[in-house]
PDB file of N, CA, C and O in Angstrom:
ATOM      1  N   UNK A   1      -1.515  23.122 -11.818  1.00  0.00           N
ATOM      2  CA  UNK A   1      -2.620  24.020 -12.155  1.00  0.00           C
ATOM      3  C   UNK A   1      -2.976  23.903 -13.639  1.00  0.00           C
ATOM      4  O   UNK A   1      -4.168  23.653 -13.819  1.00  0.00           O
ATOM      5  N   UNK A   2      -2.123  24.039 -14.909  1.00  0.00           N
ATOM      6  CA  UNK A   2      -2.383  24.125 -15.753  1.00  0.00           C
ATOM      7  C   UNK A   2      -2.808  22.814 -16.406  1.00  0.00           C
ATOM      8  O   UNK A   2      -3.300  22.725 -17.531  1.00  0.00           O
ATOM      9  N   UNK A   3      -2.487  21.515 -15.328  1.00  0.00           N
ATOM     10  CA  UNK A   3      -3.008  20.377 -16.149  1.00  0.00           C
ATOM     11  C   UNK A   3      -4.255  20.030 -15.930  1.00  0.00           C
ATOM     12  O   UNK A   3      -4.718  19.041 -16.498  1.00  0.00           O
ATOM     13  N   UNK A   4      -5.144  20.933 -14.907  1.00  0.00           N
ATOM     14  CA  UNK A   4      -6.413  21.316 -14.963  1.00  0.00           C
ATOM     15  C   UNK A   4      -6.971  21.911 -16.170  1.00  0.00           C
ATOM     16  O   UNK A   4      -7.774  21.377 -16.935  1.00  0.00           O
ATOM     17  N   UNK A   5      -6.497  22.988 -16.253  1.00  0.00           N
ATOM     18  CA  UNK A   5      -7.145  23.385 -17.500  1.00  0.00           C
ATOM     19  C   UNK A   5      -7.144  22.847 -18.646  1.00  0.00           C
ATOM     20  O   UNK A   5      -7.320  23.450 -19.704  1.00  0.00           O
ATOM     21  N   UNK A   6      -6.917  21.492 -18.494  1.00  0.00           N
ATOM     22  CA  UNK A   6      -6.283  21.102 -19.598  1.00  0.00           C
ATOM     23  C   UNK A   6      -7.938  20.128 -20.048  1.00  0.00           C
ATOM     24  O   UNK A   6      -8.673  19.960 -21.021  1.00  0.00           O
ATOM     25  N   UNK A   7      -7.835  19.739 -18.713  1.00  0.00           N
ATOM     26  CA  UNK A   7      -9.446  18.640 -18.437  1.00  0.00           C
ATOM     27  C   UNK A   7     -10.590  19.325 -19.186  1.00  0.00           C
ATOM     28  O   UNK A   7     -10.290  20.516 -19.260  1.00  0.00           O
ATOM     29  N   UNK A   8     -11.824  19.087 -19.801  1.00  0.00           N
ATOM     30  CA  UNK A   8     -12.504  19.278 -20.720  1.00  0.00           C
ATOM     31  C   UNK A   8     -13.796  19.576 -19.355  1.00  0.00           C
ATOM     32  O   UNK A   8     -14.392  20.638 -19.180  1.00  0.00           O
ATOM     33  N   UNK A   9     -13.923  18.578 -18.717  1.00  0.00           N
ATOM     34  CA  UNK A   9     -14.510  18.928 -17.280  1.00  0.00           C
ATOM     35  C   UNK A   9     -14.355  19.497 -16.073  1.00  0.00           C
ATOM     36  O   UNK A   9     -14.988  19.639 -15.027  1.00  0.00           O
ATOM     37  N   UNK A  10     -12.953  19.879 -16.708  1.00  0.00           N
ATOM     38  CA  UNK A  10     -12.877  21.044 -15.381  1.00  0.00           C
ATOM     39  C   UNK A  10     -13.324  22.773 -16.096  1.00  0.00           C
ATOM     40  O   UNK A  10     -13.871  23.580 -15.345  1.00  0.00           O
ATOM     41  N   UNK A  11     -13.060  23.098 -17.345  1.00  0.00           N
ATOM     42  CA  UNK A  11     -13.324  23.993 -18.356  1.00  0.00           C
ATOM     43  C   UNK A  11     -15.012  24.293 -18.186  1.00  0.00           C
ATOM     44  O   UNK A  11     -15.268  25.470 -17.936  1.00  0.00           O
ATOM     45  N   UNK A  12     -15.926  23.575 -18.268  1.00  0.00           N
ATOM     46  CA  UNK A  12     -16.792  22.850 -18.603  1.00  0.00           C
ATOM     47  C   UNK A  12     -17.511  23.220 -17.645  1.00  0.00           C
ATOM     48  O   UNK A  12     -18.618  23.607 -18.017  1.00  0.00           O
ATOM     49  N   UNK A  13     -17.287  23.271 -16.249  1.00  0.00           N
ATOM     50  CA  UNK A  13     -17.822  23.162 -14.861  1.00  0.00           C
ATOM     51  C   UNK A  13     -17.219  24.665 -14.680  1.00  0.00           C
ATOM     52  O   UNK A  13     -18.047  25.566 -14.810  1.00  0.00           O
ATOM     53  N   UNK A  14     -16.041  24.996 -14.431  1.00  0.00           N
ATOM     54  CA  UNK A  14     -16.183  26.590 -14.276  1.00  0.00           C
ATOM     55  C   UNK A  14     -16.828  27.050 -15.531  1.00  0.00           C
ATOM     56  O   UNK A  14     -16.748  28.272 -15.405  1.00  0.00           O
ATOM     57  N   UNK A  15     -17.302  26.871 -16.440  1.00  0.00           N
ATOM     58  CA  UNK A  15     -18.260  28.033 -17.314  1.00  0.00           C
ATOM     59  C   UNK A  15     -19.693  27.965 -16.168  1.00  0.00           C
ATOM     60  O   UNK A  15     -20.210  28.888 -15.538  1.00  0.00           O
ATOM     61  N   UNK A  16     -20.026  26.606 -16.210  1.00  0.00           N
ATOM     62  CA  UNK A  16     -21.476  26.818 -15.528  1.00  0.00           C
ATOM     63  C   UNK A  16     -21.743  27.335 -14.034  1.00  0.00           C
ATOM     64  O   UNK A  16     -22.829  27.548 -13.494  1.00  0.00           O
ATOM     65  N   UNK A  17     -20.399  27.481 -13.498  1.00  0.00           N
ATOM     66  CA  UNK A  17     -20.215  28.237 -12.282  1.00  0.00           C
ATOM     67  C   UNK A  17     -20.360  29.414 -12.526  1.00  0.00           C
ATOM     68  O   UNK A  17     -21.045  30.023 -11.704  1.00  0.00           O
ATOM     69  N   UNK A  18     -19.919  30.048 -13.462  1.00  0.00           N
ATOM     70  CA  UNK A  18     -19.523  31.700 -13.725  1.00  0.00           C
ATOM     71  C   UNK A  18     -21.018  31.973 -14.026  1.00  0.00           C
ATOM     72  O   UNK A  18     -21.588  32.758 -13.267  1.00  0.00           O
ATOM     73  N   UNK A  19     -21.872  31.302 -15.259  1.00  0.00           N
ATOM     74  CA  UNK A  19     -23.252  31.600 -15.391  1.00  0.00           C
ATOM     75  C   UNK A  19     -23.868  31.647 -14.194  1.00  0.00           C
ATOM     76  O   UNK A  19     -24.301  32.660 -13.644  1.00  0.00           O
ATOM     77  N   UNK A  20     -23.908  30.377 -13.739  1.00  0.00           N
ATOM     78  CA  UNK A  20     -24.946  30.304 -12.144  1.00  0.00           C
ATOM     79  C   UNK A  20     -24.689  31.222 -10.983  1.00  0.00           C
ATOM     80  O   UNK A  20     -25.083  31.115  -9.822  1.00  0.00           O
ATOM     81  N   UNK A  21     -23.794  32.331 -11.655  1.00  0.00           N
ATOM     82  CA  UNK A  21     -23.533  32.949 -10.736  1.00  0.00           C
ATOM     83  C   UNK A  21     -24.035  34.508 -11.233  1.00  0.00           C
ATOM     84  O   UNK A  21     -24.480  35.423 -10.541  1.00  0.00           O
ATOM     85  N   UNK A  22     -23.842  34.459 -12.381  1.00  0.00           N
ATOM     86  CA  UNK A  22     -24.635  36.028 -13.156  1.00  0.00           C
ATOM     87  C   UNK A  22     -26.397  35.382 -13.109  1.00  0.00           C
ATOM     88  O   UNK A  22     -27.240  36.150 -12.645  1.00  0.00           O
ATOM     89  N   UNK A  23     -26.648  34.610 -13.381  1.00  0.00           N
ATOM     90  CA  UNK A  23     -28.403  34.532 -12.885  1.00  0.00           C
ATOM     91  C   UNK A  23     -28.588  34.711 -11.506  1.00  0.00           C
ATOM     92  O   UNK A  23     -29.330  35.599 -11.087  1.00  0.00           O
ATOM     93  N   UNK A  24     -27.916  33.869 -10.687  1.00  0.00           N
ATOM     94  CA  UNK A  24     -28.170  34.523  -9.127  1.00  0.00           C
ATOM     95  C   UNK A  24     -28.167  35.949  -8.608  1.00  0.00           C
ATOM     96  O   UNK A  24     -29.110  36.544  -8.086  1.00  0.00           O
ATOM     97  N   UNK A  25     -26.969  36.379  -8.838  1.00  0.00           N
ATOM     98  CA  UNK A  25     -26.584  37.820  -8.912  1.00  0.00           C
ATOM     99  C   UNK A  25     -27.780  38.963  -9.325  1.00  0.00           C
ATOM    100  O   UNK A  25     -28.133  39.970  -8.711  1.00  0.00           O
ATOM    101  N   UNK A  26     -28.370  38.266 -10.912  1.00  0.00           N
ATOM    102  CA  UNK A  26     -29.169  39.050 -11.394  1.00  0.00           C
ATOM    103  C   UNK A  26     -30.105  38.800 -10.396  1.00  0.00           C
ATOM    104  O   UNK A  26     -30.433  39.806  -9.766  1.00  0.00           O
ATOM    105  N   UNK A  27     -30.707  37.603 -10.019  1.00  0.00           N
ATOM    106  CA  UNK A  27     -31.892  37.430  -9.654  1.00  0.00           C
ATOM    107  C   UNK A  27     -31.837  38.327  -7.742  1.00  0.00           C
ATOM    108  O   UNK A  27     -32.761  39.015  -7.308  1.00  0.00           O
ATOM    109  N   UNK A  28     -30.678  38.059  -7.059  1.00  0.00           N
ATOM    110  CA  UNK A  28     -31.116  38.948  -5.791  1.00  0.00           C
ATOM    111  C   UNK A  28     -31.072  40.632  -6.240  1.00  0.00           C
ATOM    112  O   UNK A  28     -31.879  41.374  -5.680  1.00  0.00           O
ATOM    113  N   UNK A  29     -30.287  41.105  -7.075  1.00  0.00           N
ATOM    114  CA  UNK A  29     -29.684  42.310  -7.334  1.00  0.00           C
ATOM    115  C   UNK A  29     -30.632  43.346  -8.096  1.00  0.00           C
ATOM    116  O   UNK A  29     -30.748  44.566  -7.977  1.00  0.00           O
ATOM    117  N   UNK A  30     -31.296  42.374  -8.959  1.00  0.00           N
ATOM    118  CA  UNK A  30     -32.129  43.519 -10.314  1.00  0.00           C
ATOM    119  C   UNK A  30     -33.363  43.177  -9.868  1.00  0.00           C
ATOM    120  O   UNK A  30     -33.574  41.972  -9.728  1.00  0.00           O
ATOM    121  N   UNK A  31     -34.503  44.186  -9.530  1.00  0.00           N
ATOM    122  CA  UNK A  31     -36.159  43.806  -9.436  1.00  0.00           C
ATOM    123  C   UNK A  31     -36.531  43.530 -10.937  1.00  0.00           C
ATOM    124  O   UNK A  31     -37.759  43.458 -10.964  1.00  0.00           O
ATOM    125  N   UNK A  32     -36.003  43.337 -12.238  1.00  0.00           N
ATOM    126  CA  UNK A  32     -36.753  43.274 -13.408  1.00  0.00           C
ATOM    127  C   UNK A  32     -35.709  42.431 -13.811  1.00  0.00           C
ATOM    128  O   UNK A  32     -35.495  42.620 -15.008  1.00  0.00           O
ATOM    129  N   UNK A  33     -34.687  41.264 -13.152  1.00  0.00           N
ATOM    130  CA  UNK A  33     -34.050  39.828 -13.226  1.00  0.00           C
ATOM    131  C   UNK A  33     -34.918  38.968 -12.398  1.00  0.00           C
ATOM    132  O   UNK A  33     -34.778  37.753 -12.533  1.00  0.00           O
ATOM    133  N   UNK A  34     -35.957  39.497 -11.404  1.00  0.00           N
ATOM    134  CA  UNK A  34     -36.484  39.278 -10.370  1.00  0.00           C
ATOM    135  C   UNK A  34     -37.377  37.847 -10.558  1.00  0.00           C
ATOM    136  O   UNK A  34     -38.407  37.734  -9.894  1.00  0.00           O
ATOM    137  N   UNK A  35     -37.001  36.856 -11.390  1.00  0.00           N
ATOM    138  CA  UNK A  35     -38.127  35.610 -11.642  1.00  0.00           C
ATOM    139  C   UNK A  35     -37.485  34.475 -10.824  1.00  0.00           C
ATOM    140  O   UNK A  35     -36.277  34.322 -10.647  1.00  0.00           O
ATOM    141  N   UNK A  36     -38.661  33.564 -10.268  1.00  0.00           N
ATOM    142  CA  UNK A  36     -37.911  32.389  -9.635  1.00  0.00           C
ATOM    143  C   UNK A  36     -36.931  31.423 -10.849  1.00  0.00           C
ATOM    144  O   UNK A  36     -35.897  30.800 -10.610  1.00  0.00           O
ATOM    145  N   UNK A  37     -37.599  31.544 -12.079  1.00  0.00           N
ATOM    146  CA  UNK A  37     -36.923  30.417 -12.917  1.00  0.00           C
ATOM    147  C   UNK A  37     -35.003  31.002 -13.228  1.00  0.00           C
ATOM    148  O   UNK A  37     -34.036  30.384 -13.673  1.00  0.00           O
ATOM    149  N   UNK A  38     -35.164  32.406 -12.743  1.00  0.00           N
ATOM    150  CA  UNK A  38     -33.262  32.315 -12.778  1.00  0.00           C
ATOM    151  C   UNK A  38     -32.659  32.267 -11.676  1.00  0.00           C
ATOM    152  O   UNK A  38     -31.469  32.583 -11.683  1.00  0.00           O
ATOM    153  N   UNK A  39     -33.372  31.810 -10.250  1.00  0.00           N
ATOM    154  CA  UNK A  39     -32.842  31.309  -9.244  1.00  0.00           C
ATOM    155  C   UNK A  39     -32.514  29.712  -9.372  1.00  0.00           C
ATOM    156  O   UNK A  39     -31.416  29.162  -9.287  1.00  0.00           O
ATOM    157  N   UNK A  40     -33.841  29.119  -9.609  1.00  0.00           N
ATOM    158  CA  UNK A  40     -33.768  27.804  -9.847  1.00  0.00           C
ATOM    159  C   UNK A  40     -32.941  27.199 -10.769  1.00  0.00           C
ATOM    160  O   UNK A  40     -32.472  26.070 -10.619  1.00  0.00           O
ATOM    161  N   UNK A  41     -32.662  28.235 -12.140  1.00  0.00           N
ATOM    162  CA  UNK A  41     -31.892  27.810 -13.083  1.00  0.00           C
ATOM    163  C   UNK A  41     -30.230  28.037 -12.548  1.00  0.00           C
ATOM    164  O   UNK A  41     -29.257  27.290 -12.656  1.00  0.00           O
ATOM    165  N   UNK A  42     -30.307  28.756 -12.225  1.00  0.00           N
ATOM    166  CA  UNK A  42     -29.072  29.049 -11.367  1.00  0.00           C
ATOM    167  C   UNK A  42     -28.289  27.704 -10.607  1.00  0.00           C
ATOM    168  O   UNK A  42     -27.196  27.230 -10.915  1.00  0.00           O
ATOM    169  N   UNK A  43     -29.000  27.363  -9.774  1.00  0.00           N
ATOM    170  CA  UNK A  43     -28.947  26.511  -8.710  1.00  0.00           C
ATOM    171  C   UNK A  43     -28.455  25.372  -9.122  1.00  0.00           C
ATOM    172  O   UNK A  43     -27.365  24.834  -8.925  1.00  0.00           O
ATOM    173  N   UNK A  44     -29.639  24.979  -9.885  1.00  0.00           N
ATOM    174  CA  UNK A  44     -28.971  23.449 -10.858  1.00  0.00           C
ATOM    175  C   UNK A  44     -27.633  24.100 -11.854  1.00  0.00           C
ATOM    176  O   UNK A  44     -26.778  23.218 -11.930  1.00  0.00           O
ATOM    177  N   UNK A  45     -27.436  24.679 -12.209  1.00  0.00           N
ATOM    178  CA  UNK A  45     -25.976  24.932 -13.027  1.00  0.00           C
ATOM    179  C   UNK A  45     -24.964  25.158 -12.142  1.00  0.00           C
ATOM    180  O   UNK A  45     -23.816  25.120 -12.585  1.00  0.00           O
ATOM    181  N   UNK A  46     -25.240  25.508 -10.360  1.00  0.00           N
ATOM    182  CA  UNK A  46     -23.924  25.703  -9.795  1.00  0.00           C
ATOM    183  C   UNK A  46     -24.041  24.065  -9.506  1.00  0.00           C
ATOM    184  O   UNK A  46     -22.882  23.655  -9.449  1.00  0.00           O
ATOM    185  N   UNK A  47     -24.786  23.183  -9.341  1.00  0.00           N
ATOM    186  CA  UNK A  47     -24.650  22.067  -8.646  1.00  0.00           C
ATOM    187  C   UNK A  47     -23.868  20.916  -9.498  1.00  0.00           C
ATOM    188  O   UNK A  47     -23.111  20.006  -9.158  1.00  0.00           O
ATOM    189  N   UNK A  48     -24.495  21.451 -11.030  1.00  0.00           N
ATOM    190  CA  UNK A  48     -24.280  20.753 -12.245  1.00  0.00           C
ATOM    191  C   UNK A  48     -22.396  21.324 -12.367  1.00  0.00           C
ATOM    192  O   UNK A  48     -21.544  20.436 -12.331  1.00  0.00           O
ATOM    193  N   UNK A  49     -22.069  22.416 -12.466  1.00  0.00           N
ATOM    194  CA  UNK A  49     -20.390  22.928 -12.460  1.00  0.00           C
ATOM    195  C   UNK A  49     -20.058  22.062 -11.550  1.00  0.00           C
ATOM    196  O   UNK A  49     -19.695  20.978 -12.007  1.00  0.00           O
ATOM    197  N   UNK A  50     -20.057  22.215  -9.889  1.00  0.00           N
ATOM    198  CA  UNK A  50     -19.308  21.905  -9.052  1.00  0.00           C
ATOM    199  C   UNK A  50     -18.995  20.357  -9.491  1.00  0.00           C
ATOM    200  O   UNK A  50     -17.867  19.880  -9.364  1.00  0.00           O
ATOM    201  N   UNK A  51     -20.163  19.578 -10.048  1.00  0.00           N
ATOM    202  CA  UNK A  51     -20.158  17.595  -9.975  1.00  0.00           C
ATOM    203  C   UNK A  51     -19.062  17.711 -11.155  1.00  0.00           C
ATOM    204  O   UNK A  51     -18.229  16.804 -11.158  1.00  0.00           O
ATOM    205  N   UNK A  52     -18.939  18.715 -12.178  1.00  0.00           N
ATOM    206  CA  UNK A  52     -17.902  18.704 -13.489  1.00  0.00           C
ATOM    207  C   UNK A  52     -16.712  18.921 -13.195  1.00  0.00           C
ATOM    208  O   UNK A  52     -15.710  18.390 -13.674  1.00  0.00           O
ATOM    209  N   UNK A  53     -16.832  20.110 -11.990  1.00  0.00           N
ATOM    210  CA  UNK A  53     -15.135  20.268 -11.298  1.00  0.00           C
ATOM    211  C   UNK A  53     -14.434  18.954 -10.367  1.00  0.00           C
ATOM    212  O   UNK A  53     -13.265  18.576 -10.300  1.00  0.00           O
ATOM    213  N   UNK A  54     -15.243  18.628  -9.931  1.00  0.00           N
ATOM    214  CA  UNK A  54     -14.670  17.802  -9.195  1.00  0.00           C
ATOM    215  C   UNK A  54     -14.915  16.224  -9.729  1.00  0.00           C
ATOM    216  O   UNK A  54     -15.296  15.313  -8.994  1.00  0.00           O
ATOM    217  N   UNK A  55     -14.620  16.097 -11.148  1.00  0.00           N
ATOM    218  CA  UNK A  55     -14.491  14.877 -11.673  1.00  0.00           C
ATOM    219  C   UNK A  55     -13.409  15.026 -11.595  1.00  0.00           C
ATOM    220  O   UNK A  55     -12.907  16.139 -11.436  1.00  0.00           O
ATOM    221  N   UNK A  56     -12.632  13.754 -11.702  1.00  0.00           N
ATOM    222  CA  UNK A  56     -11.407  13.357 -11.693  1.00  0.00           C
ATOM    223  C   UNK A  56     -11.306  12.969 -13.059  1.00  0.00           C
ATOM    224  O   UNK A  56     -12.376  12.559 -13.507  1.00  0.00           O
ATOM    225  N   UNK A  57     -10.441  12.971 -13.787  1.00  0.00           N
ATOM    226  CA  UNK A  57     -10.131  12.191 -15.471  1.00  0.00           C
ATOM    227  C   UNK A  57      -9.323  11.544 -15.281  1.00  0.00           C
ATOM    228  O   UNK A  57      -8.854  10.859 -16.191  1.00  0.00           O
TER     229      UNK A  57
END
């Protein structure tokens, strides 16, 4: 476990998971988060985390 955290791309990829996940959140949850561009932005940052987590080094 910890020699994960150790990877610069595994660090790297859960941050943009945790974001893509407070814009989504905001965007179904709050009517005044309510814009398509923090769904969409969302989307590409969970897709963009997951390809960072699952690099291999």
């Amino acid at each position: 476990m910890f020699e994960k955290l150790n990877e610069l791309s595994f660090v790297i990829g859960v941050f943009f998971i945790i974001i893509s996940l407070i814009l989504m959140a905001g965007y179904f949850l709050s009517p005044t988060l309510h814009y398509e561009i923090n769904l969409y932005t969302g989307i590409g940052m969970m897709v963009f985390g997951i390809v960072m987590v699952k690099i291999k080094g």
